[in-house]
């Protein structure tokens, strides 16, 4: 038989499909070793056939890998083909999504441990009394049976080895599965569903639309609904995928899942080591675990027979891939749900405008949950006009109202969260005399001062620079630090409330896999009174003692030049506010702004999602912004500026042809350099389009795929999350 084998999956750059001779029982999707130009590469069988057009005497033979099961299921293979077509990427590149790194390179490292057991009954072992450790080991093995050598060596050094030498003990190597989050345990609580939860579950079961949108206010108990749906799938003998935006940030969610589903849940996310990820992946593939939990990449979990797919916080921008292929997690989730004939359940307190519009129009089923589980109203949000504070002579970052509320909160022994949209001690270093702004040498962006390390950092490439004592342009020494970061807030706070224990959570304090877990744990255990942080603290945490949330700069995200800035601001305010008053005591929110009349802030403080939505939709319809059109950006990047420009020209010419042939499909068509002209030494150019007929998308992808050349990357982005 002939196998069609795709090799070079490790780089995914090209489609190299070759014919090989194979055994008759070769299964499609299985991993093989393929001789290739003197080397042996790891490959995957993507098809089989009886004959090849290639001369038979030149065909080489593949060697099957002893995986036990084909790595790729039929569904994965067909989905990978669809993705390759949809985003115009090589099949090798879309197949990569479905395979853990170690599987792709063929270097699967299993974790093995040594185990010792007695080969003769204890009574037959003859040892001098002085061989204490050997005696102890033998006794232990007699009593407990096979035991890990490391454990015994720890207690009785040298005992095992000596016994083995004498032939009393046998040592075997065994594969063990790594178990990430071994220490994360929680207690499962049996809960009676609230009427709203029960109604939502019943409705999801009754309605036969694929996409179900759970629109529930923060604290309405959406998680319990997901868990019930997943448990129900398991009962029906099916599997489930549960997607969350950044699971590594939400240990509470993890411990809940562990408590409810134990080892039936496998966790996939970028914080795991390659080995851990491989083991978790394999547990899913082999059917040992039936629930895949993780960030967007978990949508590619090797599960068959899905019973439900859940996408929590469906509006979150992390569901859009920022690397090729730039897939939409939602699109893939829906394909998988349709393939298995199961439901895709989206959940959010603030659904994206796009999703909610489809729900309103009846394409998705809309399930509202309007009350909090604890029966408490949502926390009251007070808007503070910061312009008035400045007029009154208050130059600090804290309004009088916020200071007062903080004092009250601390006095009553409760906790507070202060949220701001930036990190670092301050934003930029500016010379007061000549206006010089410190910038990164490899990226066209300003640097941020970090006080703890006394250095300047580029937030795009991570490069550190020495702090400046004088302006490098004019030699002036009057340098100011514009803007405010979490570090400065924490420092100011320390002056205002010297007694208060303050924790800071942002990208700088959470390095390492467990950095944020530690901070969250400390705050949860009430080892601090105030938590200062960026976006990170907005995500689904449940701290019962928090009764005050301060939003220091509510307008920050409003002034981005992006049609979604209103939507993002609304989402952020709702999410951060949702951290307040989650348990017995009523919560409060103080929102500071320089733009108190802003409509988005008004809707957000009234928790009026539908009011916001109606207003937003009419604005977008008027301006023909998404979802009434699609923004398409073609980004050309290269370290070689000339090659980038030449490629841009080719791309532009090809796109212009499409534009001329279908002018009515375009609202906007323009080429320009990207807003940030250089990142990590790569020059960036773009063609920006707004289209109203998505049928021409395929032509755009095709044109760009053909215009690519060596050392230049050409990517197509649809409604890009980030237009910098
Ligand atoms: P959401 O995700 O909608 O913001 P959560 O799922 O975090 O809300 O639930 C809010 C709180 O209510 C959590 O502390 C959760 O443990 C609790 N909870 C959820 N459902 C129930 C229930 N049926 N009975 C009692 N407590 C519940
Ligand atoms: Zn940089």
XYZ file of C-alpha atoms and ligand atoms in Angstrom:
752
model
C 0.000 0.000 0.000
C 1.039 3.617 -0.489
C 0.892 6.201 2.293
C 0.654 9.913 1.659
C 2.906 11.346 4.307
C 3.301 14.922 5.404
C 6.775 15.588 6.750
C 8.340 18.752 8.069
C 5.501 19.386 10.440
C 7.983 20.736 12.962
C 8.461 23.941 11.019
C 5.140 23.910 9.231
C 6.528 26.216 6.591
C 5.820 24.148 3.509
C 3.499 21.407 2.438
C 5.692 18.464 1.798
C 3.457 15.512 1.023
C 5.255 12.446 -0.252
C 4.326 8.938 -1.268
C 5.867 6.081 0.703
C 5.416 2.356 0.804
C 3.663 1.239 3.953
C 2.225 -1.809 5.681
C -1.330 -2.774 4.718
C -2.661 -2.058 8.190
C -1.385 1.535 8.225
C -3.988 3.824 9.729
C -4.639 7.349 8.478
C -3.539 9.876 11.081
C -0.755 7.720 12.478
C 2.756 8.891 13.117
C 5.600 7.365 11.130
C 9.319 7.722 10.625
C 10.104 8.598 7.050
C 13.543 8.305 5.416
C 14.191 11.632 3.781
C 17.362 12.684 1.994
C 19.664 10.629 4.202
C 17.818 11.566 7.392
C 14.758 10.180 9.086
C 11.981 12.666 9.708
C 8.833 12.437 11.727
C 5.771 12.361 9.497
C 2.038 11.804 9.597
C -0.025 9.664 7.275
C -2.761 11.850 5.841
C -4.049 9.384 3.263
C -3.525 5.932 1.784
C -3.923 4.609 -1.753
C -3.176 1.564 -3.862
C -0.860 3.092 -6.435
C 1.517 5.985 -6.813
C 2.400 7.975 -9.891
C 5.958 7.855 -8.628
C 8.157 5.024 -10.007
C 7.764 2.096 -7.627
C 11.480 1.330 -7.387
C 12.183 4.791 -6.004
C 9.555 4.642 -3.246
C 10.950 4.303 0.244
C 9.294 2.619 3.153
C 7.997 4.324 6.285
C 8.502 2.828 9.710
C 5.427 2.968 11.931
C 5.760 4.477 15.420
C 4.460 2.388 18.273
C 1.974 4.964 19.500
C -0.873 2.523 19.971
C -3.317 4.997 18.487
C -3.101 7.307 15.483
C -2.121 10.756 16.736
C -4.649 12.485 14.511
C -8.287 11.551 14.554
C -10.347 11.676 11.387
C -12.115 14.777 12.633
C -8.838 16.553 13.379
C -7.515 15.756 9.938
C -10.577 17.071 8.149
C -10.658 20.154 10.381
C -6.984 20.803 9.672
C -7.728 20.651 5.954
C -10.550 23.155 6.364
C -8.323 25.501 8.345
C -5.567 25.257 5.744
C -8.047 26.221 3.044
C -9.800 28.935 5.046
C -6.639 30.773 6.101
C -4.574 29.794 3.083
C -1.768 28.188 5.079
C 0.121 24.943 4.353
C -1.576 21.851 5.740
C 1.572 21.215 7.783
C 1.019 24.504 9.511
C -2.619 23.825 10.420
C -1.829 20.260 11.507
C 0.666 21.675 13.969
C -2.239 23.113 15.916
C -3.510 19.634 16.694
C -0.255 18.133 17.910
C 1.812 18.859 21.001
C 5.340 20.011 20.214
C 6.955 16.724 21.208
C 4.732 14.777 18.877
C 5.642 16.996 15.945
C 9.388 16.650 16.277
C 9.151 12.978 17.005
C 11.040 13.469 20.246
C 8.490 12.166 22.659
C 10.104 12.040 26.029
C 8.243 9.932 28.432
C 8.846 10.423 32.095
C 10.023 7.194 33.682
C 10.684 6.288 37.254
C 12.319 3.242 38.831
C 10.347 0.927 41.068
C 11.723 -1.752 43.362
C 10.115 -4.976 44.507
C 11.328 -8.110 46.320
C 12.155 -11.136 44.189
C 12.279 -13.525 47.111
C 10.109 -13.725 50.217
C 11.431 -11.621 53.089
C 12.065 -14.731 55.212
C 14.628 -15.986 52.677
C 16.711 -12.834 52.786
C 19.927 -13.255 54.735
C 21.570 -10.065 55.875
C 23.891 -9.143 58.737
C 22.268 -7.061 61.493
C 24.587 -4.173 60.650
C 22.986 -3.751 57.180
C 20.303 -1.577 58.668
C 19.235 0.236 55.537
C 18.983 -2.947 53.492
C 16.912 -4.584 56.189
C 14.665 -1.575 56.411
C 14.106 -1.505 52.644
C 13.360 -5.213 52.528
C 10.921 -4.863 55.387
C 9.248 -1.922 53.720
C 8.888 -3.790 50.424
C 7.516 -6.842 52.185
C 4.855 -4.689 53.792
C 4.015 -2.290 50.950
C 4.916 -4.109 47.758
C 6.417 -2.319 44.774
C 7.725 1.143 45.699
C 9.383 4.017 43.914
C 13.169 3.803 44.327
C 13.518 7.557 44.859
C 11.262 7.296 47.875
C 13.271 4.465 49.417
C 16.630 6.051 48.654
C 15.488 9.125 50.440
C 14.742 7.184 53.604
C 17.380 4.456 53.510
C 20.325 5.593 51.402
C 22.010 2.841 49.408
C 19.683 0.095 50.610
C 17.945 -0.578 47.308
C 21.119 -0.745 45.249
C 22.794 -3.135 47.677
C 19.786 -5.431 47.702
C 19.621 -5.437 43.919
C 23.280 -6.450 43.728
C 22.591 -9.413 45.955
C 19.655 -10.399 43.779
C 17.008 -9.815 46.429
C 15.392 -6.871 44.710
C 14.233 -6.316 41.190
C 14.118 -2.801 39.706
C 11.835 -1.890 36.808
C 11.458 1.320 34.850
C 7.888 2.522 34.429
C 6.322 5.364 32.513
C 4.513 7.812 34.725
C 2.298 10.635 33.581
C 3.257 14.047 34.770
C 0.451 15.631 36.700
C 0.472 19.403 36.507
C -1.263 21.181 39.359
C -0.857 18.163 41.536
C -1.083 20.403 44.569
C -4.188 22.228 43.387
C -7.025 20.680 45.265
C -10.375 22.086 46.138
C -13.445 20.928 47.886
C -16.414 20.147 45.763
C -19.563 21.750 47.034
C -22.908 20.224 46.286
C -25.084 23.100 45.163
C -28.750 23.401 44.468
C -29.231 25.198 41.195
C -30.805 28.613 41.358
C -34.019 28.939 39.320
C -32.143 30.922 36.676
C -29.381 28.313 36.437
C -31.889 25.488 36.165
C -33.853 27.363 33.512
C -30.722 28.023 31.463
C -29.700 24.366 31.524
C -33.166 23.168 30.573
C -33.336 25.700 27.749
C -29.932 24.688 26.366
C -31.099 21.072 26.299
C -34.429 21.944 24.681
C -33.332 24.382 21.990
C -31.687 22.895 18.937
C -29.549 25.778 17.716
C -25.825 24.975 17.833
C -24.759 28.218 19.478
C -26.194 29.093 22.881
C -25.332 32.429 24.496
C -25.441 32.589 28.274
C -25.699 36.283 29.060
C -25.341 36.383 32.835
C -24.343 39.261 35.086
C -21.120 38.816 37.087
C -21.755 36.507 40.018
C -24.858 34.965 38.455
C -23.280 31.516 38.632
C -22.395 30.818 35.018
C -19.579 28.463 36.026
C -21.983 26.095 37.749
C -24.058 25.959 34.564
C -20.982 24.990 32.547
C -19.981 22.336 35.076
C -23.443 20.776 34.997
C -23.449 20.682 31.212
C -20.032 19.027 31.213
C -21.059 16.490 33.866
C -24.133 15.742 31.804
C -21.986 15.067 28.723
C -19.879 12.609 30.703
C -23.009 10.843 31.879
C -24.035 10.372 28.265
C -20.617 8.824 27.581
C -19.352 11.889 25.744
C -16.449 14.276 26.147
C -16.249 18.048 26.596
C -14.053 21.062 25.872
C -14.065 23.959 28.305
C -12.314 27.105 27.093
C -11.373 29.946 29.383
C -9.293 33.003 28.483
C -6.000 32.572 30.468
C -6.601 29.650 32.762
C -3.196 30.171 34.305
C -4.585 33.294 35.941
C -7.518 31.608 37.572
C -6.440 29.016 40.105
C -9.883 29.124 41.674
C -11.392 27.810 38.491
C -8.750 25.085 38.385
C -9.362 23.866 41.882
C -13.121 23.808 41.272
C -12.609 21.671 38.193
C -10.193 19.346 39.921
C -12.600 18.953 42.801
C -15.536 18.177 40.546
C -13.926 16.046 37.858
C -10.617 14.853 39.296
C -8.322 13.202 36.762
C -11.096 13.163 34.207
C -10.064 16.727 33.396
C -6.878 17.422 31.476
C -5.475 20.906 31.490
C -3.731 22.355 28.483
C -2.092 25.725 28.572
C 1.077 27.540 27.728
C 2.343 27.610 31.315
C 2.907 23.843 31.335
C 6.223 22.298 30.434
C 6.365 20.526 27.078
C 6.395 17.188 28.867
C 3.392 18.020 31.007
C 1.474 19.191 27.979
C 2.311 16.031 26.110
C 1.101 13.847 28.953
C -2.143 15.773 29.368
C -2.674 15.615 25.619
C -2.075 11.892 25.571
C -4.515 11.322 28.414
C -7.171 12.988 26.268
C -6.207 11.092 23.133
C -6.263 7.746 24.891
C -9.617 8.472 26.472
C -8.343 8.394 30.042
C -9.431 12.013 30.454
C -12.617 13.207 28.820
C -12.587 16.928 29.552
C -10.102 19.309 27.976
C -9.714 22.593 29.804
C -7.579 25.440 28.660
C -7.042 28.648 26.770
C -7.782 28.922 23.057
C -5.438 26.157 21.926
C -7.505 23.618 23.887
C -10.055 23.830 21.082
C -7.694 21.483 19.207
C -7.892 18.826 21.923
C -7.764 15.268 20.531
C -11.216 14.312 21.774
C -13.797 12.320 19.941
C -17.509 12.252 20.501
C -17.904 15.728 21.977
C -20.962 16.341 24.135
C -20.513 20.078 24.687
C -18.065 22.893 23.978
C -18.003 25.800 26.432
C -16.386 29.177 25.774
C -16.328 31.260 28.933
C -15.903 35.058 28.608
C -16.535 34.697 24.911
C -15.802 38.399 24.277
C -12.197 38.063 25.440
C -9.615 39.104 22.871
C -7.342 36.184 23.780
C -9.600 33.958 21.675
C -8.047 35.461 18.560
C -4.771 33.886 17.599
C -1.969 36.361 17.027
C 0.268 33.921 15.210
C -0.204 32.142 11.911
C -2.715 30.716 11.247
C -4.680 33.556 12.793
C -7.729 31.491 13.472
C -10.838 32.518 15.328
C -11.423 30.117 18.210
C -15.142 30.634 17.862
C -15.150 29.540 14.229
C -13.298 26.340 15.064
C -15.415 25.675 18.133
C -18.535 25.952 16.018
C -17.156 23.615 13.382
C -16.339 21.040 16.060
C -19.735 21.388 17.696
C -21.478 20.945 14.366
C -19.328 17.961 13.506
C -20.318 16.239 16.771
C -23.881 17.490 16.748
C -23.431 19.107 20.162
C -23.962 22.577 21.595
C -21.455 25.400 21.722
C -22.211 27.366 24.882
C -20.847 30.904 25.006
C -20.910 32.777 28.289
C -20.311 36.404 29.205
C -21.644 39.285 31.248
C -20.669 41.531 28.363
C -20.919 39.617 25.090
C -19.142 41.051 22.084
C -21.375 43.256 19.948
C -21.019 40.793 17.110
C -22.207 37.830 19.171
C -25.080 39.657 20.836
C -26.350 40.907 17.491
C -26.510 37.338 16.196
C -28.341 36.288 19.355
C -30.823 39.137 18.994
C -31.428 38.186 15.392
C -32.149 34.614 16.438
C -29.124 32.902 14.936
C -27.942 32.016 18.465
C -30.173 31.174 21.392
C -30.097 33.916 24.039
C -30.226 32.832 27.684
C -30.306 35.679 30.188
C -29.267 35.370 33.849
C -30.053 38.646 35.518
C -29.483 38.181 39.233
C -26.491 37.416 41.374
C -26.438 34.138 43.259
C -26.089 35.931 46.588
C -29.209 37.946 45.800
C -27.265 41.177 46.320
C -27.606 43.963 43.795
C -24.585 44.655 41.623
C -22.196 47.060 43.362
C -23.083 50.710 43.099
C -20.687 52.605 40.814
C -19.909 56.230 41.669
C -18.459 58.376 38.903
C -15.853 60.868 40.068
C -15.015 63.801 37.816
C -11.231 64.089 37.978
C -11.280 67.508 36.282
C -13.030 68.869 39.368
C -10.364 67.278 41.567
C -7.638 69.024 39.589
C -9.525 72.337 39.844
C -9.656 71.856 43.600
C -5.917 71.464 43.605
C -5.759 67.685 44.011
C -2.917 66.568 41.736
C -2.725 63.002 43.028
C -4.128 59.897 41.440
C -6.680 59.494 44.202
C -9.864 61.527 44.353
C -11.242 62.609 47.723
C -14.089 60.103 47.306
C -11.752 57.202 46.647
C -9.551 58.085 49.630
C -12.611 58.241 51.866
C -13.962 54.921 50.649
C -10.564 53.273 50.986
C -10.299 54.472 54.576
C -13.771 53.096 55.362
C -13.046 49.807 53.693
C -9.769 49.307 55.556
C -11.334 50.315 58.847
C -14.006 47.653 58.550
C -11.366 45.022 57.830
C -12.401 44.428 54.234
C -10.247 44.333 51.120
C -9.993 46.658 48.131
C -8.855 46.270 44.543
C -7.425 49.182 42.570
C -7.391 48.783 38.862
C -5.442 50.627 36.251
C -4.754 50.032 32.675
C -0.996 50.298 32.608
C 2.053 48.842 34.214
C 5.470 50.074 35.202
C 6.191 53.016 37.442
C 5.220 55.459 34.731
C 4.735 55.478 31.013
C 7.482 57.418 29.325
C 10.556 59.465 30.030
C 10.309 62.937 28.534
C 12.940 65.693 28.542
C 11.264 68.901 29.704
C 13.745 71.035 27.827
C 13.889 69.552 24.344
C 10.917 67.178 24.352
C 13.067 64.082 23.816
C 11.238 60.808 24.485
C 13.231 57.666 25.295
C 12.553 55.006 22.653
C 13.530 51.408 22.048
C 16.293 50.944 19.479
C 14.658 47.912 17.863
C 11.030 48.980 18.095
C 9.403 52.260 17.288
C 7.824 52.648 20.738
C 8.597 54.635 23.861
C 10.206 52.972 26.849
C 8.706 52.558 30.289
C 10.521 53.341 33.519
C 10.575 50.547 36.128
C 11.499 51.811 39.519
C 12.172 48.530 41.303
C 14.938 47.693 38.844
C 15.740 51.346 38.097
C 15.745 50.735 34.371
C 13.839 51.427 31.185
C 12.034 48.570 29.458
C 10.499 48.075 26.060
C 7.120 46.403 26.470
C 7.223 45.054 22.926
C 10.545 43.231 22.880
C 11.482 43.210 26.562
C 14.876 44.899 26.104
C 16.185 46.671 29.208
C 18.018 49.994 29.053
C 19.848 51.902 31.757
C 17.824 54.621 33.444
C 18.701 58.103 32.242
C 20.216 60.772 34.427
C 20.424 63.313 31.622
C 18.777 63.766 28.234
C 20.895 62.091 25.540
C 19.811 64.751 23.011
C 20.379 68.036 24.797
C 22.103 66.999 28.003
C 19.345 68.587 30.085
C 18.660 67.041 33.463
C 14.976 67.936 33.833
C 13.536 64.563 32.932
C 9.922 63.869 33.825
C 8.038 60.664 33.973
C 4.729 61.103 32.218
C 1.795 58.869 32.996
C 1.116 56.632 35.943
C 1.812 52.978 36.439
C 0.967 50.365 39.021
C 4.293 50.876 40.783
C 3.681 54.552 41.324
C 0.134 53.905 42.533
C 1.406 51.382 45.049
C 4.034 53.872 46.238
C 1.480 56.691 46.616
C -0.882 54.364 48.377
C 1.814 53.444 50.815
C 2.144 57.116 51.762
C -1.615 57.590 52.127
C -2.209 54.431 54.146
C 1.075 53.433 55.779
C -0.640 50.688 57.775
C -2.230 48.978 54.808
C -0.607 45.899 53.305
C -0.369 46.368 49.559
C 0.092 43.771 46.829
C 0.831 44.568 43.221
C -0.106 42.339 40.301
C 1.015 43.046 36.761
C 3.337 41.556 34.176
C 6.357 42.577 36.226
C 5.421 40.942 39.502
C 4.102 37.737 37.996
C 7.094 36.318 36.217
C 7.380 32.564 36.305
C 4.673 29.984 36.072
C 3.395 30.435 39.588
C 4.003 34.157 40.117
C 0.390 35.261 39.834
C -0.868 32.189 41.675
C 1.179 33.277 44.642
C -0.211 36.806 44.608
C -3.787 35.619 44.199
C -3.337 33.114 46.988
C -1.896 35.706 49.346
C -4.684 38.157 48.634
C -7.303 35.427 48.949
C -5.886 34.478 52.348
C -6.226 38.117 53.397
C -2.490 38.571 53.777
C -2.939 41.974 52.130
C -5.553 44.698 52.263
C -5.220 46.290 48.860
C -4.436 44.708 45.505
C -3.202 47.063 42.797
C -3.151 45.714 39.295
C -3.724 45.852 35.572
C -6.160 43.884 33.356
C -4.930 40.698 34.974
C -6.989 41.318 38.084
C -10.153 41.842 36.070
C -10.432 38.183 35.172
C -12.938 35.989 37.014
C -11.428 36.037 40.511
C -13.704 35.462 43.439
C -12.427 37.268 46.571
C -15.298 37.317 49.060
C -13.818 40.028 51.317
C -13.472 42.623 48.564
C -16.031 45.382 49.070
C -14.365 48.217 47.198
C -13.056 48.476 43.667
C -11.370 51.640 42.441
C -10.973 52.228 38.714
C -8.283 54.858 38.520
C -8.378 55.784 34.866
C -11.609 54.619 33.326
C -11.058 56.493 30.064
C -7.643 55.031 29.285
C -9.018 52.490 26.875
C -11.642 54.874 25.478
C -9.166 56.932 23.552
C -7.584 54.234 21.477
C -8.153 54.730 17.800
C -10.130 51.538 17.476
C -13.797 51.026 16.708
C -13.951 48.574 19.627
C -12.702 50.965 22.301
C -16.226 51.645 23.615
C -16.964 47.945 23.777
C -13.676 47.219 25.549
C -14.200 49.954 28.100
C -17.695 48.717 28.865
C -16.415 45.160 29.267
C -13.519 46.177 31.459
C -15.622 48.298 33.814
C -18.256 45.593 34.159
C -15.653 42.933 34.792
C -13.624 44.860 37.331
C -16.733 46.053 39.132
C -17.876 42.450 39.324
C -15.011 41.754 41.746
C -16.716 43.841 44.436
C -19.316 42.612 46.919
C -19.367 38.975 45.857
C -20.171 37.586 49.311
C -22.226 38.895 52.225
C -21.393 42.572 52.233
C -22.560 44.993 49.611
C -19.855 46.178 47.247
C -18.914 49.626 46.013
C -17.068 50.879 42.971
C -15.416 54.273 42.505
C -14.762 55.135 38.885
C -12.441 58.074 38.179
C -12.650 59.780 34.814
C -11.820 62.986 32.966
C -14.836 62.440 30.740
C -17.810 61.898 33.077
C -20.423 62.633 30.403
C -19.196 59.807 28.202
C -22.082 57.578 27.090
C -20.153 54.339 27.476
C -19.340 55.147 31.102
C -22.976 56.064 31.737
C -24.238 52.729 30.435
C -21.510 50.831 32.277
C -22.266 52.430 35.635
C -25.962 51.652 35.178
C -25.100 48.038 34.220
C -27.198 48.661 31.158
C -25.718 46.216 28.677
C -28.669 46.377 26.321
C -28.696 50.172 26.355
C -25.000 50.143 25.550
C -25.535 47.537 22.862
C -28.366 49.429 21.121
C -26.361 52.622 21.128
C -23.217 50.891 19.914
C -24.988 48.992 17.166
C -26.581 52.127 15.799
C -23.196 53.888 15.809
C -21.545 51.007 14.023
C -24.350 50.582 11.551
C -24.107 54.296 10.743
C -20.348 54.197 10.276
C -20.414 50.738 8.687
C -17.996 49.271 11.190
C -17.939 45.574 12.130
C -20.147 43.584 12.412
C -21.606 45.512 9.467
C -18.326 45.224 7.602
C -15.038 43.450 8.063
C -11.707 45.150 8.600
C -8.955 43.292 6.827
C -5.348 44.162 7.316
C -2.521 42.688 5.308
C 0.669 43.133 7.272
C 4.024 42.849 5.546
C 7.038 42.550 7.834
C 10.719 41.935 7.302
C 14.076 42.812 8.772
C 15.019 43.903 5.286
C 13.241 47.157 4.589
C 13.716 46.945 0.816
C 12.348 43.423 0.563
C 9.395 44.462 2.692
C 8.641 47.375 0.383
C 9.001 45.247 -2.741
C 6.628 42.658 -1.290
C 4.220 45.370 -0.237
C 4.163 46.578 -3.836
C 3.361 43.082 -5.130
C 0.664 42.625 -2.510
C -0.777 46.003 -3.326
C -0.895 45.386 -7.063
C -2.617 42.026 -6.542
C -5.113 43.476 -4.106
C -5.778 46.451 -6.335
C -6.887 44.048 -9.054
C -9.399 42.543 -6.673
C -10.477 46.023 -5.659
C -11.000 47.090 -9.265
C -12.955 43.962 -10.103
C -15.213 44.217 -7.043
C -15.178 47.873 -6.044
C -18.631 47.642 -4.493
C -17.376 45.042 -2.008
C -14.949 47.573 -0.502
C -15.649 50.509 1.774
C -12.019 51.397 2.198
C -8.748 50.458 0.576
C -5.386 51.974 1.372
C -1.751 51.140 1.813
C 0.463 52.742 4.402
C 3.157 51.985 6.890
C 1.819 50.405 10.068
C 1.264 52.689 13.073
C 4.324 51.162 14.730
C 6.884 51.153 11.951
C 9.327 48.738 13.498
C 9.020 45.983 16.102
C 11.927 43.746 17.076
C 13.910 45.119 14.158
C 11.241 44.173 11.662
C 9.898 46.849 9.371
C 6.148 46.826 9.070
C 3.892 47.908 6.215
C 0.232 47.302 5.735
C -2.692 47.440 3.375
C -5.864 48.248 5.226
C -9.273 47.393 3.851
C -12.828 47.457 4.983
C -15.036 45.058 3.056
C -18.755 44.371 3.051
C -18.761 41.214 0.994
C -16.858 38.411 2.697
C -16.907 36.376 -0.517
C -13.800 38.229 -1.659
C -11.899 37.172 1.473
C -10.646 34.037 -0.198
C -9.265 36.038 -3.096
C -7.446 38.319 -0.681
C -5.872 35.346 1.094
C -4.858 33.791 -2.214
C -3.295 36.994 -3.502
C -1.270 37.391 -0.320
C -0.127 33.774 -0.265
C 1.249 34.231 -3.768
C 2.993 37.518 -3.074
C 5.072 36.174 -0.166
C 8.807 35.819 -0.609
C 11.786 34.680 1.400
C 12.492 36.540 4.618
C 9.250 38.479 4.360
C 6.102 37.551 6.165
C 2.712 38.478 4.751
C -0.220 37.958 7.080
C -3.900 38.578 6.635
C -5.798 39.620 9.740
C -9.567 39.848 10.017
C -10.900 42.439 12.463
C -7.490 42.486 14.132
C -7.558 42.881 17.882
C -4.540 45.118 17.737
C -3.962 47.580 14.936
C -0.563 48.835 16.031
P -20.106 34.217 37.222
O -19.146 33.329 36.511
O -21.458 34.241 36.582
O -19.553 35.590 37.486
P -19.657 32.443 39.381
O -19.849 31.222 38.597
O -18.284 32.853 39.755
O -20.391 33.635 38.653
O -20.541 32.301 40.709
C -20.595 33.299 41.684
C -20.550 32.689 43.068
O -21.760 31.968 43.336
C -19.434 31.710 43.264
O -18.850 31.955 44.511
C -20.106 30.357 43.231
O -19.413 29.456 44.053
C -21.483 30.657 43.795
N -22.550 29.778 43.275
C -22.809 29.497 41.989
N -23.907 28.740 41.861
C -24.374 28.528 43.094
C -25.518 27.823 43.634
N -26.388 27.202 42.838
N -25.682 27.836 44.964
C -24.806 28.488 45.771
N -23.731 29.159 45.342
C -23.504 29.202 44.024
Zn 11.794 47.062 21.797
